[in-house]
Short mmCIF file of C-alpha atoms in Angstrom, two decimals:
data_model
loop_
_atom_site.label_atom_id
_atom_site.label_comp_id
_atom_site.label_asym_id
_atom_site.label_seq_id
_atom_site.Cartn_x
_atom_site.Cartn_y
_atom_site.Cartn_z
CA LEU A 294 163.63 100.11 142.39
CA ALA A 295 167.16 98.56 142.84
CA LEU A 296 165.89 95.03 142.60
CA LEU A 297 164.15 95.84 139.77
CA ALA A 298 167.18 97.59 137.90
CA ILE A 299 168.80 94.13 138.69
CA ALA A 300 166.41 92.28 137.56
CA SER A 301 165.97 94.15 134.40
CA VAL A 302 170.03 94.04 133.91
CA ALA A 303 169.53 90.50 134.22
CA THR A 304 167.11 89.78 131.72
CA GLN A 305 168.61 91.68 129.21
CA ALA A 306 172.17 90.13 129.69
CA CYS A 307 170.58 86.86 129.20
CA SER A 308 168.89 88.23 125.90
CA TRP A 309 172.71 89.50 124.80
CA LEU A 310 174.28 86.45 125.43
CA TRP A 311 171.61 84.16 123.74
CA LEU A 312 171.93 86.59 120.71
CA ARG A 313 176.07 86.33 120.71
CA SER A 314 175.80 82.21 120.95
CA ASP A 315 173.15 82.10 118.07
CA PRO A 316 174.65 80.48 115.02
CA PRO A 317 174.27 83.02 112.19
CA ALA A 318 171.32 81.94 110.12
CA LEU A 319 168.91 82.98 113.75
CA ARG A 320 170.32 86.33 114.29
CA PRO A 321 168.88 89.58 113.07
CA ASP A 322 170.46 91.44 109.98
CA VAL A 323 171.47 94.38 112.22
CA PRO A 324 174.58 95.49 113.38
CA GLN A 325 175.85 93.51 117.01
CA TRP A 326 176.97 97.06 118.12
CA LEU A 327 173.75 98.30 117.72
CA VAL A 328 172.35 95.07 119.15
CA ALA A 329 174.02 95.29 122.26
CA ILE A 330 173.24 99.69 122.42
CA LEU A 331 169.86 98.51 122.42
CA HIS A 332 170.69 95.92 125.74
CA LEU A 333 172.29 98.41 127.36
CA LEU A 334 169.77 100.93 127.20
CA GLN A 335 166.87 97.97 128.36
CA LEU A 336 165.33 97.92 124.79
CA GLY A 337 166.70 94.10 123.84
CA PHE A 338 163.57 92.70 124.82
CA LEU A 339 160.96 95.08 122.67
CA PHE A 340 163.78 94.87 119.81
CA ARG A 341 163.54 90.83 119.90
CA CYS A 342 159.66 91.34 119.89
CA LEU A 343 159.99 94.11 116.87
CA HIS A 344 162.13 91.18 115.00
CA ALA A 345 160.21 88.58 115.51
CA LEU A 346 156.75 90.31 114.46
CA ARG A 347 158.68 91.12 110.87
CA VAL A 348 159.88 87.45 110.80
CA GLY A 349 156.35 86.58 111.01
CA TRP A 350 155.06 88.99 108.72
CA LYS A 351 157.63 87.71 106.25
CA LEU A 352 156.39 83.93 106.71
CA CYS A 353 152.86 85.18 106.14
CA TRP A 354 153.65 86.09 102.53
CA GLU A 355 156.05 83.07 101.67
CA LYS A 356 155.14 81.14 98.73
CA ALA A 357 158.29 79.00 98.47
CA GLU A 358 157.50 75.50 100.07
CA GLU A 359 160.85 75.03 101.76
CA LYS A 360 161.62 78.72 102.63
CA GLU A 361 158.68 78.41 104.23
CA GLU A 362 159.51 75.69 106.27
CA GLN A 363 163.12 77.34 107.29
CA GLU A 364 161.18 80.51 108.31
CA GLN A 365 158.96 78.70 110.25
CA SER A 366 161.73 76.77 112.65
CA ARG A 367 163.26 80.17 112.34
CA MET A 368 160.25 81.91 114.03
CA ALA A 369 159.91 78.93 116.24
CA PHE A 370 163.38 79.73 117.62
CA LEU A 371 162.35 83.71 117.98
CA SER A 372 159.37 83.22 119.75
CA HIS A 373 160.34 80.82 122.16
CA ASP A 374 163.44 83.14 123.38
CA ILE A 375 160.55 85.80 123.79
CA SER A 376 158.69 83.07 125.65
CA MET A 377 161.77 82.41 127.82
CA LEU A 378 162.61 86.46 128.87
CA ARG A 379 158.87 87.06 129.50
CA LEU A 380 159.28 84.50 132.16
CA PHE A 381 161.94 85.59 133.47
CA GLU A 382 160.66 89.14 133.58
CA THR A 383 157.33 87.98 134.68
CA PHE A 384 159.09 86.48 138.14
CA LEU A 385 162.33 88.83 138.26
CA GLU A 386 160.12 91.89 138.26
CA ASN A 387 156.21 91.43 138.17
CA THR A 388 155.87 89.07 140.39
CA PRO A 389 158.19 90.76 143.96
CA GLN A 390 156.03 93.87 142.30
CA LEU A 391 152.61 91.73 142.68
CA THR A 392 153.98 90.79 146.17
CA LEU A 393 154.78 94.21 147.17
CA LEU A 394 151.50 95.94 146.28
CA LEU A 395 149.61 92.92 148.12
CA TYR A 396 151.14 93.59 150.97
CA VAL A 397 150.98 97.39 150.58
CA ILE A 398 146.82 96.79 150.37
CA LEU A 399 146.66 94.17 153.34
CA GLN A 400 149.35 97.25 155.32
CA THR A 401 147.24 100.24 154.48
CA ASP A 402 143.44 97.73 154.70
CA LYS A 403 142.89 100.20 152.10
CA ALA A 404 141.93 98.65 148.36
CA GLU A 405 140.34 100.77 145.25
CA PRO A 406 138.74 98.70 143.19
CA SER A 407 140.80 99.29 140.42
CA GLN A 408 143.72 97.45 142.46
CA GLY A 409 142.17 94.88 142.85
CA LEU A 410 141.53 94.36 139.28
CA GLY A 411 145.17 94.84 138.74
CA ILE A 412 146.13 92.08 141.34
CA CYS A 413 143.57 89.47 139.98
CA THR A 414 144.67 90.53 136.21
CA ALA A 415 148.61 89.69 137.39
CA PHE A 416 147.46 86.97 139.03
CA LEU A 417 146.56 85.25 136.10
CA CYS A 418 149.66 87.37 133.60
CA VAL A 419 151.75 85.28 136.50
CA THR A 420 150.17 81.89 135.26
CA TRP A 421 149.42 82.48 131.67
CA SER A 422 153.63 83.37 131.22
CA LEU A 423 154.00 79.78 132.10
CA LEU A 424 151.61 78.23 129.99
CA ASP A 425 152.84 80.45 127.22
CA TYR A 426 156.60 79.17 127.95
CA HIS A 427 155.44 75.50 127.92
CA LYS A 428 153.44 75.58 124.86
CA SER A 429 156.24 77.79 122.71
CA LEU A 430 158.54 74.60 123.88
CA ARG A 431 156.26 72.01 122.41
CA SER A 432 155.99 73.92 119.16
CA PHE A 433 159.61 72.92 119.24
CA LEU A 434 159.59 69.93 118.44
CA GLN A 435 158.53 68.19 115.15
CA ASP A 436 155.78 65.63 115.27
CA LYS A 437 153.98 66.74 118.21
CA TYR A 438 151.20 66.94 119.85
CA GLU A 439 149.52 70.47 120.69
CA LEU A 440 148.04 70.86 124.06
CA SER A 441 144.44 70.71 123.30
CA TRP A 442 142.00 73.50 124.92
CA HIS A 443 141.11 71.25 128.14
CA SER A 444 145.04 70.55 128.88
CA SER A 445 145.55 74.06 128.27
CA ILE A 446 142.99 74.98 130.96
CA VAL A 447 143.77 72.40 133.47
CA TYR A 448 147.56 73.53 133.22
CA PHE A 449 146.99 77.20 134.06
CA LEU A 450 144.53 76.10 136.67
CA TRP A 451 146.91 73.92 138.26
CA ASN A 452 149.91 76.53 138.29
CA LEU A 453 147.33 79.35 139.59
CA PHE A 454 146.15 77.23 142.74
CA LEU A 455 149.76 77.05 143.28
CA ILE A 456 151.03 80.40 142.65
CA CYS A 457 148.32 82.11 144.63
CA PRO A 458 148.83 80.52 147.61
CA ARG A 459 152.47 81.22 148.09
CA ILE A 460 152.52 84.70 146.73
CA LEU A 461 149.39 85.41 149.56
CA VAL A 462 151.25 83.57 152.10
CA VAL A 463 154.91 85.85 151.82
CA ALA A 464 152.57 89.10 151.49
CA LEU A 465 151.28 88.06 154.84
CA PHE A 466 154.54 87.02 156.20
CA ALA A 467 155.90 90.55 155.18
CA LEU A 468 153.17 91.95 156.92
CA LEU A 469 153.96 90.43 160.39
CA TRP A 470 157.40 91.22 159.94
CA PRO A 471 158.07 93.62 157.19
CA TYR A 472 161.92 93.06 156.99
CA SER A 473 161.83 89.44 157.88
CA VAL A 474 161.46 88.67 153.88
CA ALA A 475 164.83 90.01 153.46
CA VAL A 476 165.84 86.95 155.36
CA HIS A 477 163.89 84.43 154.07
CA PHE A 478 164.04 85.35 150.72
CA PRO A 479 167.87 84.70 150.23
CA LEU A 480 168.12 81.82 152.18
CA VAL A 481 165.08 80.22 150.35
CA TRP A 482 166.61 81.61 146.95
CA LEU A 483 170.12 79.74 148.28
CA ALA A 484 168.75 76.60 148.45
CA MET A 485 167.35 76.70 145.17
CA PHE A 486 170.73 77.81 143.12
CA LEU A 487 172.21 74.79 145.19
CA TRP A 488 169.63 72.31 144.05
CA VAL A 489 169.57 73.98 140.71
CA SER A 490 173.48 73.57 140.88
CA LEU A 491 173.36 70.19 141.93
CA GLN A 492 171.53 69.10 139.09
CA GLY A 493 173.94 69.93 136.77
CA THR A 494 172.44 72.58 134.00
CA ASP A 495 174.28 73.09 130.79
CA PHE A 496 171.93 75.60 129.36
CA MET A 497 174.50 78.92 128.33
CA GLU A 498 177.68 78.44 126.80
CA SER A 499 179.83 79.13 129.09
CA PRO A 500 180.46 78.63 133.06
CA GLY A 501 179.76 82.20 134.16
CA PRO A 502 176.56 82.95 132.25
CA GLU A 503 175.20 79.55 133.49
CA GLN A 504 175.62 81.00 137.15
CA LEU A 505 173.59 83.38 135.96
CA TYR A 506 170.97 81.24 134.49
CA ARG A 507 170.55 79.10 137.55
CA ALA A 508 170.36 82.40 139.69
CA MET A 509 167.37 83.58 137.64
CA VAL A 510 165.71 80.00 137.85
CA ALA A 511 166.15 80.07 141.43
CA VAL A 512 164.06 83.34 141.76
CA ILE A 513 161.48 81.65 139.45
CA LEU A 514 161.74 78.13 142.23
CA TYR A 515 161.28 79.97 144.77
CA PHE A 516 157.18 80.94 143.76
CA SER A 517 156.37 78.05 141.03
CA TRP A 518 157.84 75.07 139.62
CA PHE A 519 160.67 75.18 136.60
CA ASN A 520 162.06 72.12 135.36
CA VAL A 521 165.91 72.63 134.41
CA ALA A 522 167.27 69.13 134.38
CA GLN A 523 166.63 65.91 131.84
CA GLY A 524 165.35 62.98 133.14
CA ARG A 525 162.44 61.80 135.13
CA THR A 526 160.86 64.84 136.97
CA LEU A 527 158.51 62.58 139.72
CA TYR A 528 160.80 62.40 142.56
CA ARG A 529 162.18 66.02 142.33
CA SER A 530 158.38 67.57 141.53
CA ILE A 531 157.69 65.61 145.13
CA ILE A 532 161.00 66.90 146.84
CA TYR A 533 160.53 70.49 145.54
CA HIS A 534 156.52 70.36 146.19
CA GLY A 535 157.03 69.07 149.73
CA PHE A 536 159.32 71.84 150.54
CA ILE A 537 157.43 74.68 149.35
CA LEU A 538 154.59 73.37 150.80
CA VAL A 539 156.16 73.02 154.32
CA ASP A 540 158.08 76.60 153.91
CA SER A 541 154.35 78.24 152.82
CA THR A 542 152.82 76.49 155.96
CA LEU A 543 155.48 77.94 158.26
CA LEU A 544 154.96 81.34 156.90
CA ALA A 545 151.19 81.11 157.23
CA LEU A 546 151.30 79.58 160.87
CA SER A 547 153.80 82.10 161.88
CA TRP A 548 151.24 84.64 160.92
CA LEU A 549 148.53 83.13 162.27
CA TRP A 550 150.24 82.22 165.57
CA CYS A 551 150.83 86.34 165.96
CA GLN A 552 147.48 87.17 164.66
CA SER A 553 144.85 87.92 167.22
CA PRO A 554 141.29 87.61 165.64
CA SER A 555 140.52 90.67 167.13
CA GLU A 556 142.95 92.56 165.16
CA GLU A 557 141.52 94.64 161.99
CA HIS A 558 143.25 92.14 159.71
CA SER A 559 141.15 88.99 161.10
CA TYR A 560 139.13 89.09 157.90
CA LEU A 561 142.39 87.38 156.09
CA ILE A 562 141.75 83.95 158.62
CA PRO A 563 139.62 82.72 156.53
CA LEU A 564 141.51 83.28 153.69
CA VAL A 565 144.36 82.03 154.64
CA SER A 566 143.00 78.45 156.05
CA ALA A 567 141.98 78.22 152.61
CA ALA A 568 145.37 78.10 150.93
CA LEU A 569 146.87 74.96 151.96
CA PRO A 570 143.27 73.57 150.00
CA CYS A 571 143.60 75.48 147.18
CA TYR A 572 147.34 73.99 147.17
CA LEU A 573 146.44 70.52 147.30
CA LEU A 574 143.62 71.47 144.76
CA GLY A 575 146.58 72.77 142.12
CA LEU A 576 148.50 69.33 143.24
CA ALA A 577 145.98 67.20 142.91
CA LEU A 578 145.03 69.13 139.34
CA ARG A 579 148.64 68.66 138.08
CA VAL A 580 148.45 64.82 138.85
CA ALA A 581 145.27 65.03 136.64
CA TYR A 582 147.05 66.74 134.36
CA TYR A 583 149.85 63.76 133.58
CA ARG A 584 147.73 61.27 134.33
CA TRP A 585 144.82 62.00 131.78
CA LEU A 586 145.58 65.15 129.90
CA HIS A 587 149.13 65.26 128.94
CA PRO A 588 150.00 65.09 125.28
CA ASN A 589 152.43 62.51 125.14
CA LEU A 590 149.57 59.86 126.42
CA GLN A 591 147.90 60.22 123.17
CA MET A 592 151.58 59.75 121.16
CA GLN A 593 151.52 56.32 123.23
CA GLN A 594 148.31 55.09 122.52
CA GLU A 595 148.65 56.09 119.10
CA GLY A 596 152.30 54.21 118.90
CA GLY A 597 154.12 57.74 118.44
CA TYR A 598 156.94 56.82 121.01
CA ASP A 599 158.00 54.58 123.63
CA VAL A 600 157.66 55.07 127.14
CA VAL A 601 160.11 57.06 129.11
CA ASP A 602 162.20 54.17 131.24
CA ALA A 603 163.91 54.87 134.19
CA ASN A 604 166.98 56.87 132.76
CA GLY A 605 164.49 59.24 130.78
CA ARG A 606 165.34 57.25 127.41
CA THR A 607 163.50 56.94 124.35
CA ASP A 608 162.87 56.81 121.11
CA GLY A 609 160.77 58.97 118.18
CA LEU A 610 160.62 62.70 119.03
CA GLU A 611 162.80 64.96 116.75
CA PHE A 612 163.95 68.12 117.51
CA ARG A 613 162.63 70.95 114.62
CA SER A 614 166.15 72.53 112.88
CA LEU A 615 166.54 75.15 110.03
CA SER A 616 166.75 73.25 106.83
CA VAL A 617 168.94 75.51 105.25
CA PRO A 618 171.71 75.38 106.97
CA ASP A 619 171.17 71.97 108.70
CA LEU A 620 171.06 73.62 111.93
CA VAL A 621 169.52 73.55 115.75
CA ASN A 622 169.75 75.58 118.44
CA ARG A 623 171.37 74.06 121.49
CA ARG A 624 169.74 75.99 124.10
CA MET A 625 166.44 74.93 122.97
CA GLN A 626 167.60 71.33 122.72
CA TRP A 627 168.97 71.48 125.93
CA LEU A 628 165.33 72.48 127.19
CA ALA A 629 163.25 70.75 125.32
CA GLN A 630 165.27 67.64 126.55
CA ALA A 631 164.51 68.60 130.30
CA GLN A 632 160.66 68.90 129.60
CA PHE A 633 160.00 66.22 126.91
CA PRO A 634 161.51 62.75 126.30
CA VAL A 635 163.59 62.63 122.85
CA SER A 636 165.62 60.30 121.43
CA ARG A 637 168.62 59.40 122.54
CA THR A 638 170.49 60.36 118.78
CA VAL A 639 169.36 63.98 118.99
CA GLY A 640 170.06 64.16 122.88
CA GLN A 641 173.66 63.96 122.20
CA ARG A 642 175.58 67.31 122.71
CA PHE A 643 176.21 69.54 120.42
CA PRO A 644 177.79 72.85 120.29
CA ASN A 645 175.34 75.86 119.29
CA GLY A 646 174.80 75.55 115.70
CA ALA A 647 176.23 72.17 114.89
CA ALA A 648 174.54 69.91 112.78
CA ALA A 649 172.27 67.83 115.00
CA LEU A 650 170.33 65.28 112.62
#
């Protein structure tokens, strides 16, 4: 319960800090003190969802073309913030709960059909949050190519095949030594936090909140890949997946070493043995996605922009911005630069709310 409370407070704090740093055109027409009270009551995320629904409903009835474009851009900002907060909530609250539920079922050796259905649904929801985040971030770019249905399926599957073995081996490691996760998680989290810090993220407006963001990203990295830095991600991805593969393999081998085939959990041995092939299949699907299904490949074929060079520089993609006034959300700008190749002119650093185009 303490961990859930900490995760909820961290998520609400991020939401409040984002709202304070947003330009006036992106803020809801609500007194700031009331928004602060809602976040203090842990209702900030719900408030954001209701505000986005209100803006979306208004957009459906807009007639003026210029006004409609402005509201569409505003809606892109709002939906992305919601998507990212959902991602934080998923990995800070839901994924640890899923691991705990899996541990309890394995410990008691009893599972109701509803629990099995709940576990399967939770795995799908965790993976869906990653796909939703990626799609919402791509909507931040002008003249972008959206994910096709087959690209979305492969993106969803490779994340699913990478996350499932990770959560399984963590639950099995906790089953073997119940208090060992209390040592393993802080050590891996600290390694991920230092790794994120070395990449020099510049997401929040000040150093204090930036440390909070890095700490939350480190939790995500404990379970799944999450890109936070600009430039080419190939080598960073290889380092990350290599580390997680070695760590997960050690967790699985420690369980197999101490688990006798005659014991009651022997049925899990084939499942654990299939975890490594499942993870490798996820990596193979990821390679296939970036090799043949990534939307950028279609843009290159049609001459939309140049291929990224070794320094991560390219030309052609522009940020979606608010037309009146001409504003760009620096937080979104940083994430888009980390995920997609953008032009050097747009890639310059501006304070949140400064003119960028």
